[in-house]
Short mmCIF file of C-alpha atoms in Angstrom, two decimals:
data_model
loop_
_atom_site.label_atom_id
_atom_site.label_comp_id
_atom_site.label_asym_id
_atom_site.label_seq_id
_atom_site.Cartn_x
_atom_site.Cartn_y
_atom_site.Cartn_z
CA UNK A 1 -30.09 74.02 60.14
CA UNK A 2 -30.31 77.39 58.29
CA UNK A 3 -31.18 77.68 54.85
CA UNK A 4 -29.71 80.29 52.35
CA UNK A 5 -32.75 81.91 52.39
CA UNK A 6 -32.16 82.51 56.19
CA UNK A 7 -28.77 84.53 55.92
CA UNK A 8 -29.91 88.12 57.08
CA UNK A 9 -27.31 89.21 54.24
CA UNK A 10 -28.89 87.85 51.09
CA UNK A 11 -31.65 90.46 50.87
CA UNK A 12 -28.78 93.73 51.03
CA UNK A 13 -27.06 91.68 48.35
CA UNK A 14 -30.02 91.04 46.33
CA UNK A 15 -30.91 95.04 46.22
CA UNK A 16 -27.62 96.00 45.88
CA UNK A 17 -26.34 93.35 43.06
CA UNK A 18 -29.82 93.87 41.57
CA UNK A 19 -29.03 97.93 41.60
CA UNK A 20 -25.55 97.66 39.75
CA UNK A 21 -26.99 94.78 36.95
CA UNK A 22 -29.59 97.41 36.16
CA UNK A 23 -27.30 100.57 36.20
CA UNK A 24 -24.98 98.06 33.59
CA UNK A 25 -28.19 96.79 31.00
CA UNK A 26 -29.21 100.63 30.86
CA UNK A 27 -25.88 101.33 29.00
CA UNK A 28 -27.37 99.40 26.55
CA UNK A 29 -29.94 101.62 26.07
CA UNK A 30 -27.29 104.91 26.37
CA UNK A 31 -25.14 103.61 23.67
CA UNK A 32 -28.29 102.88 21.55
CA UNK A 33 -29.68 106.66 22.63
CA UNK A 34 -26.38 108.15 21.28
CA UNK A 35 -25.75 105.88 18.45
CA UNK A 36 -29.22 107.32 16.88
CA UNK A 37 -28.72 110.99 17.51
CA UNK A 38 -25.15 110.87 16.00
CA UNK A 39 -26.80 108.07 13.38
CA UNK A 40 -23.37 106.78 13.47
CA UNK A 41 -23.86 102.80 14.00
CA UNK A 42 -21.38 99.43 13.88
CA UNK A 43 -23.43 96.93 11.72
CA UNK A 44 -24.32 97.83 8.18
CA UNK A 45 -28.07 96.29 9.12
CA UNK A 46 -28.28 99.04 11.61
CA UNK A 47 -28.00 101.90 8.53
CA UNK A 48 -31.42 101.93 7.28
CA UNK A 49 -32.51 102.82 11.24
CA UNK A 50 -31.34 105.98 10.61
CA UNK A 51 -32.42 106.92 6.73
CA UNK A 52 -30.53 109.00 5.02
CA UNK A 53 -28.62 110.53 7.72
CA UNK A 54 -27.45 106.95 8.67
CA UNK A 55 -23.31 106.10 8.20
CA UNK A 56 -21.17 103.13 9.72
CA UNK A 57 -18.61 105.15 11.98
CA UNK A 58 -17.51 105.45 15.23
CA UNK A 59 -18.07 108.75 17.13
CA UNK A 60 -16.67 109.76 20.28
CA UNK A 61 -19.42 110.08 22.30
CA UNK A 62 -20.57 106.34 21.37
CA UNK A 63 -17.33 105.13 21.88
CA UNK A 64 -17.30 106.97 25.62
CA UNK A 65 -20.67 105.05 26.54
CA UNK A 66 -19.43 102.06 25.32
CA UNK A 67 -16.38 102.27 26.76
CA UNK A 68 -18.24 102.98 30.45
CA UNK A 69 -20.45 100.01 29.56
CA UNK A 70 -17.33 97.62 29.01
CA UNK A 71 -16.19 98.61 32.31
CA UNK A 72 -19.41 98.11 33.95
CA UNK A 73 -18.89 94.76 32.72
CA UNK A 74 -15.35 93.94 33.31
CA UNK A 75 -16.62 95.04 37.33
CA UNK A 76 -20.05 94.21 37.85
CA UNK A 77 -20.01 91.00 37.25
CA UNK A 78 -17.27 89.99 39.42
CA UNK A 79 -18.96 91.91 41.76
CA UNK A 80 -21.73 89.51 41.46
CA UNK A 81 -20.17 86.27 41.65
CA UNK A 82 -17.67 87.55 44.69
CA UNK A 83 -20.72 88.70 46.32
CA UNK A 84 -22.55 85.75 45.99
CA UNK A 85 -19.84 83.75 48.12
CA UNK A 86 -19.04 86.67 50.31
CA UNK A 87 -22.95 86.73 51.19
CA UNK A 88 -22.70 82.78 51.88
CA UNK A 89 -19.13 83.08 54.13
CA UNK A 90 -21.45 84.42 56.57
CA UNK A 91 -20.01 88.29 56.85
CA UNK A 92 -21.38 90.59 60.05
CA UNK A 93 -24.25 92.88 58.46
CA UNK A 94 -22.46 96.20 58.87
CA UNK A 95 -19.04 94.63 56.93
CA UNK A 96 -21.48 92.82 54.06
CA UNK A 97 -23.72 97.00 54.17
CA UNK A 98 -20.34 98.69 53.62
CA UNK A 99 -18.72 96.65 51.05
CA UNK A 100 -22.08 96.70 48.87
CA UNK A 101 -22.56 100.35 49.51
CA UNK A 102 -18.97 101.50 48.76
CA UNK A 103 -19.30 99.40 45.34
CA UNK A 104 -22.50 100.70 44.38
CA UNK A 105 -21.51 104.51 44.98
CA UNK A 106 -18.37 103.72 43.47
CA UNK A 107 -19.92 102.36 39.93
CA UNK A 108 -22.63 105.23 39.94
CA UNK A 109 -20.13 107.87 40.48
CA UNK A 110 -17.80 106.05 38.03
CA UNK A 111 -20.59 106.43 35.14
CA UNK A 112 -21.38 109.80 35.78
CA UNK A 113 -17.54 111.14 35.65
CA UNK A 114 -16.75 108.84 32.18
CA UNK A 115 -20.10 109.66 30.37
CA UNK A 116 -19.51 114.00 31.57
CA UNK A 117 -16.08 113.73 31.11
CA UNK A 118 -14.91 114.84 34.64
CA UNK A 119 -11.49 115.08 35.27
CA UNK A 120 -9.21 112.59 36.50
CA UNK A 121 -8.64 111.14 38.68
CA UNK A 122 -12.05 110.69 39.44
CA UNK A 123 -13.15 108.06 37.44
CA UNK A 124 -9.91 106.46 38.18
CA UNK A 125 -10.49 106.60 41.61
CA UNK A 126 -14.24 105.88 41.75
CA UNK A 127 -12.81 102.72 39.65
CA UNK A 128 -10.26 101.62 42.11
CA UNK A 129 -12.62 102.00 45.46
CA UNK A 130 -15.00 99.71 43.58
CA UNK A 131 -12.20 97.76 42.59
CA UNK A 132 -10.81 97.50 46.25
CA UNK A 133 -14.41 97.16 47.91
CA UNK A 134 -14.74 93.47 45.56
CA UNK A 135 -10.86 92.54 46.51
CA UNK A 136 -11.71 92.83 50.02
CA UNK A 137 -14.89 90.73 50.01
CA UNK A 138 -12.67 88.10 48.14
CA UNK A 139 -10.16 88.49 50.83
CA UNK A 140 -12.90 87.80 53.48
CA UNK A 141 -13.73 84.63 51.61
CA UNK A 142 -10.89 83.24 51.07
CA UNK A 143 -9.74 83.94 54.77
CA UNK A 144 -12.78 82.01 55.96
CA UNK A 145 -12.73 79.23 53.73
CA UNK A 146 -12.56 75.56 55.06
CA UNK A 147 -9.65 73.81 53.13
#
């Protein structure tokens, strides 16, 4: 019998989830990156970061990043968990390639049109083919699952 560790699409997955995760924890570090240059921050603690030019505010370019970052969230890690049992329903190699690809693209190109402001619908659409991409592996599941 086959282990996990045998299914030829675990490793794509592993790259490709591993990619996204990444691209979603360095928003951390974006928000933090524009939080200090604008020395605008959330948590009076935060303040004495910045002396003197320090202030609890919001500021737009903050709230953009940490808007992108929410999103990140609120996709990548369904991503994840639909991947996970996509991966284990035993998807051809090409199908499992296409789905991670599209999603990956999609979230990369999604970051890059909310943090430079590009016009819609770009990030709308880079939204909804990453969107689409994780539907359809759930699809595939569910249409192959034993019940």
């Amino acid at each position: 019998m086959a282990g996990v560790f045998d299914n030829p699409v675990l490793p794509y997955f592993a790259f490709y989830a591993t990619m996204v995760v990444l691209k979603t924890m360095a928003m951390s570090f974006v928000t933090t990156f524009h939080r200090r240059t604008k020395g605008v921050f959330a948590n009076p603690e935060d303040v004495g970061i910045a002396p003197g030019k320090g202030k609890i505010a919001t500021d737009e370019s903050v709230e953009r990043v940490r808007r992108c970052h929410l999103n990140d969230l609120e996709n990548v890690i369904p991503f994840v968990l639909v991947g996970l049992l996509y991966t284990a329903s035993g998807p051809s190699l090409s199908s499992a390639l296409l789905h991670f690809r599209i999603f990956t693209g999609a979230r990369i190109f999604h970051t890059i049109a909310y943090l430079f402001a590009l016009p819609q619908p770009s990030r709308g659409l880079s939204f909804l083919v990453g969107y689409l991409a994780t539907l359809s592996m759930a699809y595939n599941v569910l249409s192959s699952a034993k019940y």
